mmCIF file of C-alpha atoms in Angstrom:
data_model
loop_
_atom_site.group_PDB
_atom_site.id
_atom_site.type_symbol
_atom_site.label_atom_id
_atom_site.label_comp_id
_atom_site.label_asym_id
_atom_site.label_seq_id
_atom_site.Cartn_x
_atom_site.Cartn_y
_atom_site.Cartn_z
ATOM 1 C CA MET S 185 82.298 1.262 3.033
ATOM 2 C CA THR S 186 84.724 2.727 5.556
ATOM 3 C CA LEU S 187 84.604 2.549 9.331
ATOM 4 C CA GLY S 188 86.847 5.452 10.299
ATOM 5 C CA PHE S 189 89.521 5.539 12.964
ATOM 6 C CA SER S 190 88.032 7.432 15.917
ATOM 7 C CA VAL S 191 85.316 6.913 18.507
ATOM 8 C CA ASP S 192 83.061 9.553 16.926
ATOM 9 C CA GLU S 193 83.403 7.914 13.504
ATOM 10 C CA LEU S 194 82.880 4.367 14.776
ATOM 11 C CA LEU S 195 79.908 4.765 17.108
ATOM 12 C CA PRO S 196 77.226 5.413 14.442
ATOM 13 C CA LYS S 197 78.151 2.067 12.859
ATOM 14 C CA ALA S 198 78.252 0.077 16.093
ATOM 15 C CA ARG S 199 75.389 -1.913 17.542
ATOM 16 C CA GLY S 200 73.438 -0.084 20.206
ATOM 17 C CA GLY S 201 71.396 -2.256 22.525
ATOM 18 C CA GLY S 202 68.972 -5.073 21.816
ATOM 19 C CA GLN S 203 69.712 -8.273 19.913
ATOM 20 C CA LEU S 204 73.310 -9.121 19.093
ATOM 21 C CA LYS S 205 74.408 -8.768 15.468
ATOM 22 C CA MET S 206 77.679 -9.040 13.570
ATOM 23 C CA GLY S 207 77.202 -5.725 11.766
ATOM 24 C CA LEU S 208 79.940 -6.379 9.215
ATOM 25 C CA SER S 209 81.091 -3.917 6.556
ATOM 26 C CA LYS S 210 83.242 -4.864 3.579
ATOM 27 C CA LEU S 211 86.514 -2.920 3.616
ATOM 28 C CA SER S 212 89.083 -2.057 0.981
ATOM 29 C CA LYS S 213 92.775 -2.816 1.444
ATOM 30 C CA GLU S 214 93.323 0.917 1.924
ATOM 31 C CA GLY S 215 90.737 0.976 4.717
ATOM 32 C CA TRP S 216 91.998 -2.141 6.464
ATOM 33 C CA LEU S 217 94.451 -0.833 9.103
ATOM 34 C CA GLN S 218 95.010 2.598 10.629
ATOM 35 C CA PRO S 219 97.513 4.638 8.631
ATOM 36 C CA ASN S 220 100.559 6.165 10.340
ATOM 37 C CA PRO S 221 100.428 4.190 13.629
ATOM 38 C CA ASP S 222 102.292 5.371 16.733
ATOM 39 C CA THR S 223 104.853 2.566 16.768
ATOM 40 C CA ALA S 224 106.603 3.930 19.861
ATOM 41 C CA ALA S 225 103.351 3.579 21.802
ATOM 42 C CA ARG S 226 102.944 0.070 20.444
ATOM 43 C CA ARG S 227 106.432 -0.994 21.526
ATOM 44 C CA GLU S 228 105.816 0.495 24.955
ATOM 45 C CA GLY S 229 102.467 -1.295 25.176
ATOM 46 C CA PHE S 230 104.017 -4.691 24.545
ATOM 47 C CA ALA S 231 106.927 -3.984 26.897
ATOM 48 C CA ASP S 232 104.439 -3.163 29.677
ATOM 49 C CA TYR S 233 102.237 -6.168 28.937
ATOM 50 C CA PRO S 234 104.417 -9.068 27.730
ATOM 51 C CA GLU S 235 101.709 -11.605 28.555
ATOM 52 C CA GLY S 236 99.754 -10.151 25.631
ATOM 53 C CA ALA S 237 101.995 -12.156 23.284
ATOM 54 C CA GLN S 238 100.846 -15.776 23.306
ATOM 55 C CA LEU S 239 101.955 -18.052 20.466
ATOM 56 C CA THR S 240 101.311 -21.718 19.859
ATOM 57 C CA VAL S 241 103.361 -23.764 17.406
ATOM 58 C CA GLU S 242 100.438 -23.548 14.966
ATOM 59 C CA ALA S 243 100.682 -19.720 14.960
ATOM 60 C CA LEU S 244 104.287 -19.512 13.782
ATOM 61 C CA GLU S 245 103.770 -20.097 10.064
ATOM 62 C CA PRO S 246 100.709 -17.833 9.663
ATOM 63 C CA GLY S 247 102.463 -15.211 11.826
ATOM 64 C CA GLU S 248 105.382 -15.206 9.422
ATOM 65 C CA GLU S 249 103.010 -15.047 6.461
ATOM 66 C CA LEU S 250 101.311 -12.006 7.967
ATOM 67 C CA ALA S 251 104.604 -10.239 8.629
ATOM 68 C CA GLU S 252 105.734 -10.873 5.065
ATOM 69 C CA MET S 253 102.430 -9.547 3.744
ATOM 70 C CA LEU S 254 102.979 -6.319 5.718
ATOM 71 C CA GLY S 255 106.618 -6.042 4.672
ATOM 72 C CA ILE S 256 107.910 -6.678 8.193
ATOM 73 C CA LYS S 257 110.604 -9.054 9.406
ATOM 74 C CA GLY S 258 109.481 -11.495 12.069
ATOM 75 C CA GLY S 259 106.074 -12.894 12.920
ATOM 76 C CA LEU S 260 102.769 -12.027 14.562
ATOM 77 C CA VAL S 261 104.178 -9.961 17.429
ATOM 78 C CA GLU S 262 106.445 -7.892 15.178
ATOM 79 C CA ALA S 263 103.500 -7.298 12.819
ATOM 80 C CA ALA S 264 101.327 -6.022 15.671
ATOM 81 C CA MET S 265 104.096 -3.789 17.018
ATOM 82 C CA ALA S 266 104.324 -2.086 13.632
ATOM 83 C CA GLN S 267 100.569 -1.377 13.422
ATOM 84 C CA HIS S 268 97.991 0.350 15.622
ATOM 85 C CA GLU S 269 95.939 -2.827 15.857
ATOM 86 C CA ASP S 270 96.260 -5.752 18.235
ATOM 87 C CA MET S 271 96.222 -9.035 16.296
ATOM 88 C CA CYS S 272 94.962 -12.564 16.840
ATOM 89 C CA LEU S 273 95.188 -15.704 14.705
ATOM 90 C CA LEU S 274 92.562 -18.428 14.461
ATOM 91 C CA THR S 275 92.597 -21.711 12.563
ATOM 92 C CA GLN S 276 90.823 -25.028 12.189
ATOM 93 C CA PHE S 277 92.432 -28.249 13.314
ATOM 94 C CA ASP S 278 91.985 -31.433 11.311
ATOM 95 C CA GLY S 279 88.602 -32.986 11.899
ATOM 96 C CA GLU S 280 87.135 -29.905 13.595
ATOM 97 C CA GLU S 281 84.487 -27.521 12.304
ATOM 98 C CA HIS S 282 85.207 -24.627 14.632
ATOM 99 C CA TYR S 283 88.058 -22.138 14.611
ATOM 100 C CA ARG S 284 90.389 -21.952 17.608
ATOM 101 C CA LEU S 285 92.575 -19.134 18.902
ATOM 102 C CA ILE S 286 96.217 -20.062 18.220
ATOM 103 C CA GLY S 287 98.107 -16.786 18.659
ATOM 104 C CA THR S 288 97.745 -13.304 20.137
ATOM 105 C CA ALA S 289 99.741 -10.084 19.969
ATOM 106 C CA VAL S 290 97.638 -7.889 22.227
ATOM 107 C CA ALA S 291 98.988 -4.774 23.938
ATOM 108 C CA TRP S 292 95.669 -3.075 24.712
ATOM 109 C CA PRO S 293 93.040 -5.683 25.692
ATOM 110 C CA SER S 294 89.463 -4.754 26.562
ATOM 111 C CA ASP S 295 89.142 -6.594 29.889
ATOM 112 C CA TRP S 296 90.372 -10.024 28.747
ATOM 113 C CA ARG S 297 93.584 -11.952 29.221
ATOM 114 C CA PRO S 298 95.000 -13.808 26.204
ATOM 115 C CA ALA S 299 96.456 -16.665 28.258
ATOM 116 C CA ASP S 300 92.938 -17.520 29.455
ATOM 117 C CA LYS S 301 91.642 -17.806 25.879
ATOM 118 C CA MET S 302 94.409 -19.668 24.049
ATOM 119 C CA GLY S 303 93.281 -22.818 22.267
ATOM 120 C CA LEU S 304 89.582 -22.161 22.830
ATOM 121 C CA PRO S 305 87.026 -22.442 20.008
ATOM 122 C CA LEU S 306 84.973 -19.386 19.067
ATOM 123 C CA ARG S 307 81.932 -20.292 21.146
ATOM 124 C CA ALA S 308 84.026 -20.742 24.274
ATOM 125 C CA LEU S 309 85.938 -17.521 23.532
ATOM 126 C CA HIS S 310 82.666 -15.598 23.501
ATOM 127 C CA ALA S 311 80.996 -17.471 26.357
ATOM 128 C CA PRO S 312 80.934 -14.422 28.696
ATOM 129 C CA ILE S 313 78.877 -12.454 26.145
ATOM 130 C CA ALA S 314 75.198 -12.756 27.011
ATOM 131 C CA GLY S 315 73.155 -14.073 24.092
ATOM 132 C CA TYR S 316 76.142 -15.007 21.896
ATOM 133 C CA LYS S 317 75.379 -18.731 21.713
ATOM 134 C CA GLU S 318 71.680 -18.209 20.984
ATOM 135 C CA GLN S 319 71.792 -15.168 18.679
ATOM 136 C CA LEU S 320 75.186 -15.012 16.977
ATOM 137 C CA ALA S 321 77.256 -18.212 17.170
ATOM 138 C CA SER S 322 75.842 -19.977 14.094
ATOM 139 C CA GLY S 323 76.131 -16.840 11.956
ATOM 140 C CA VAL S 324 79.735 -16.286 13.007
ATOM 141 C CA ASP S 325 80.665 -19.915 12.293
ATOM 142 C CA HIS S 326 79.068 -19.691 8.850
ATOM 143 C CA PHE S 327 80.857 -16.427 8.043
ATOM 144 C CA MET S 328 84.245 -17.764 9.095
ATOM 145 C CA ALA S 329 83.826 -20.876 6.965
ATOM 146 C CA ARG S 330 82.986 -18.828 3.860
ATOM 147 C CA LEU S 331 85.547 -16.031 4.248
ATOM 148 C CA GLN S 332 87.788 -15.955 1.166
ATOM 149 C CA PRO S 333 91.379 -14.675 0.820
ATOM 150 C CA GLY S 334 91.378 -11.089 -0.383
ATOM 151 C CA GLN S 335 88.120 -10.244 1.363
ATOM 152 C CA ILE S 336 88.310 -7.904 4.361
ATOM 153 C CA TYR S 337 85.404 -7.269 6.693
ATOM 154 C CA GLY S 338 85.147 -4.911 9.641
ATOM 155 C CA ARG S 339 82.847 -4.109 12.530
ATOM 156 C CA CYS S 340 82.972 -2.010 15.675
ATOM 157 C CA ASN S 341 81.586 -1.996 19.186
ATOM 158 C CA TRP S 342 81.633 0.165 22.285
ATOM 159 C CA PHE S 343 82.214 -0.068 26.019
ATOM 160 C CA ILE S 344 81.978 2.422 28.851
ATOM 161 C CA ALA S 345 85.129 2.195 30.947
ATOM 162 C CA PRO S 346 86.289 3.981 34.101
ATOM 163 C CA THR S 347 89.729 4.667 32.600
ATOM 164 C CA VAL S 348 91.178 6.443 29.576
ATOM 165 C CA GLU S 349 94.040 3.940 29.340
ATOM 166 C CA LYS S 350 94.122 1.900 26.140
ATOM 167 C CA ARG S 351 94.844 -1.260 28.161
ATOM 168 C CA TRP S 352 91.762 -1.935 30.271
ATOM 169 C CA LEU S 353 91.885 -4.850 32.684
ATOM 170 C CA ALA S 354 89.095 -4.293 35.172
ATOM 171 C CA ASP S 355 90.524 -4.660 38.663
ATOM 172 C CA LYS S 356 87.502 -3.488 40.656
ATOM 173 C CA PRO S 357 83.849 -4.560 40.757
ATOM 174 C CA ALA S 358 81.624 -2.225 38.742
ATOM 175 C CA PRO S 359 79.877 -0.708 41.808
ATOM 176 C CA ILE S 360 83.294 0.477 43.019
ATOM 177 C CA ALA S 361 84.785 1.350 39.624
ATOM 178 C CA PHE S 362 81.878 3.676 38.769
ATOM 179 C CA ALA S 363 81.030 4.850 42.302
ATOM 180 C CA HIS S 364 82.471 8.327 41.697
ATOM 181 C CA VAL S 365 80.397 8.975 38.546
ATOM 182 C CA THR S 366 77.606 11.571 38.750
ATOM 183 C CA PRO S 367 75.481 13.372 36.142
ATOM 184 C CA GLU S 368 77.648 16.439 36.732
ATOM 185 C CA ASN S 369 81.034 14.770 36.162
ATOM 186 C CA ALA S 370 80.082 11.963 33.750
ATOM 187 C CA GLY S 371 81.676 13.806 30.828
ATOM 188 C CA GLU S 372 85.082 13.604 32.505
ATOM 189 C CA THR S 373 84.791 10.322 34.445
ATOM 190 C CA LEU S 374 83.216 8.017 31.863
ATOM 191 C CA PHE S 375 85.399 6.942 28.940
ATOM 192 C CA VAL S 376 84.006 5.575 25.710
ATOM 193 C CA ARG S 377 86.043 2.729 24.300
ATOM 194 C CA SER S 378 85.504 1.428 20.779
ATOM 195 C CA GLU S 379 87.117 -1.591 19.150
ATOM 196 C CA ARG S 380 87.521 -1.405 15.377
ATOM 197 C CA GLN S 381 87.688 -5.087 14.471
ATOM 198 C CA THR S 382 88.598 -6.657 11.113
ATOM 199 C CA LEU S 383 88.681 -10.200 9.754
ATOM 200 C CA ARG S 384 90.853 -11.433 6.877
ATOM 201 C CA ARG S 385 91.929 -14.881 5.735
ATOM 202 C CA LEU S 386 95.634 -15.329 5.022
ATOM 203 C CA PRO S 387 95.986 -16.825 1.522
ATOM 204 C CA LYS S 388 98.828 -19.329 2.060
ATOM 205 C CA THR S 389 98.094 -20.853 5.472
ATOM 206 C CA GLY S 390 94.333 -20.270 5.482
ATOM 207 C CA ALA S 391 94.446 -18.923 9.051
ATOM 208 C CA ILE S 392 92.118 -16.048 9.876
ATOM 209 C CA LEU S 393 93.572 -12.813 11.173
ATOM 210 C CA PHE S 394 91.425 -10.865 13.632
ATOM 211 C CA THR S 395 92.602 -7.299 14.284
ATOM 212 C CA ILE S 396 91.422 -5.011 17.086
ATOM 213 C CA GLY S 397 92.064 -1.277 16.890
ATOM 214 C CA ILE S 398 91.444 0.504 20.205
ATOM 215 C CA TYR S 399 90.101 4.077 20.431
ATOM 216 C CA VAL S 400 89.229 5.822 23.715
ATOM 217 C CA GLU S 401 87.735 9.255 24.426
ATOM 218 C CA PRO S 402 86.108 10.948 27.446
ATOM 219 C CA LEU S 403 82.332 10.920 27.085
ATOM 220 C CA GLY S 404 82.242 14.726 27.063
ATOM 221 C CA ALA S 405 84.593 14.922 24.061
ATOM 222 C CA LEU S 406 82.113 13.205 21.744
ATOM 223 C CA ASN S 407 79.565 14.936 19.577
ATOM 224 C CA LYS S 408 76.001 15.350 20.869
ATOM 225 C CA ALA S 409 74.537 12.712 18.584
ATOM 226 C CA ASN S 410 76.919 10.055 19.839
ATOM 227 C CA ILE S 411 76.392 10.984 23.482
ATOM 228 C CA ALA S 412 72.640 10.633 22.952
ATOM 229 C CA ARG S 413 73.189 7.347 21.086
ATOM 230 C CA LEU S 414 75.160 5.914 24.002
ATOM 231 C CA ALA S 415 72.570 7.018 26.541
ATOM 232 C CA VAL S 416 69.898 5.013 24.707
ATOM 233 C CA ALA S 417 72.188 2.044 24.075
ATOM 234 C CA ALA S 418 73.248 1.749 27.719
ATOM 235 C CA GLN S 419 69.599 1.510 28.744
ATOM 236 C CA THR S 420 68.725 -1.129 26.142
ATOM 237 C CA LEU S 421 71.518 -3.686 26.483
ATOM 238 C CA LEU S 422 70.448 -7.264 27.034
ATOM 239 C CA ALA S 423 69.900 -7.790 30.755
ATOM 240 C CA ASN S 424 72.896 -9.992 31.498
ATOM 241 C CA GLU S 425 75.057 -8.084 29.028
ATOM 242 C CA GLY S 426 74.333 -4.812 30.800
ATOM 243 C CA ASP S 427 75.259 -6.355 34.126
ATOM 244 C CA ARG S 428 78.559 -7.648 32.704
ATOM 245 C CA ARG S 429 79.381 -4.185 31.363
ATOM 246 C CA GLY S 430 78.484 -2.491 34.647
ATOM 247 C CA ALA S 431 75.691 -0.477 33.002
ATOM 248 C CA PRO S 432 73.443 -0.327 36.097
ATOM 249 C CA HIS S 433 76.166 1.692 37.818
ATOM 250 C CA TYR S 434 76.678 4.370 35.176
ATOM 251 C CA ALA S 435 73.626 4.411 32.850
ATOM 252 C CA ALA S 436 71.560 6.880 34.875
ATOM 253 C CA SER S 437 74.431 9.369 35.108
ATOM 254 C CA LEU S 438 75.176 8.959 31.400
ATOM 255 C CA SER S 439 71.533 9.610 30.491
ATOM 256 C CA ALA S 440 71.324 12.673 32.718
ATOM 257 C CA PHE S 441 74.557 14.039 31.238
ATOM 258 C CA ALA S 442 73.225 13.449 27.713
ATOM 259 C CA ALA S 443 69.982 15.273 28.529
ATOM 260 C CA ARG S 444 71.902 18.263 29.862
ATOM 261 C CA LYS S 445 74.218 18.263 26.869
ATOM 262 C CA ASP S 446 71.258 18.258 24.493
ATOM 263 C CA GLN S 447 69.943 21.468 26.073
ATOM 264 C CA ILE S 448 73.157 23.423 25.488
#
């Protein structure tokens, strides 16, 4: 199965609202990373956001293994600069069951700061996500433990953001960030952000590589089916999850825009 490399291709395979789910698809090596990445944009992204590169001592060896696997000199950061995807490394420490974040090369984060997450286990990493501990944590832990070298799995998600920029670090409360959005201008003022995520175990070190490919489009640029899909999803997010995403401040305008679009 393939996931595609655009918002319109990813959205039909992403979770809508309701209960959390991993929604994993098995990928081929050819479908792992985006072909022909814009490496100039990647270099610029890291230059503008140097704090996106966070490396512990434990990340050095798997970072070098990854770079070698991709035919690149260097380590984790150099590997991520040469690809479209941001990259993170996770590993288990002796005597622990859970995986911890040990390295990041992130130019385009979706409202998170790598320095705040370094060293945390998976459950703490995902603590802000409503329902993660109750609905998803055990399944994720089980999957990570069983992931074999050579296997590649992918999933995707979506966010509604007030900016088209690939790096999104929310600097305003949602009521202010979405205050200008109306049913009439939602197509130009709401931006749909999708993360194309993959998981792969590195064969030598056993670390797990987590990649995040960022795709952003104005709501109005998407096809009708996806606009309608988002309108339903925004109304059916888990209560606390919707609040965290700012949905109460844009969902009505999104739904009204979708209804108008459907009549054209």
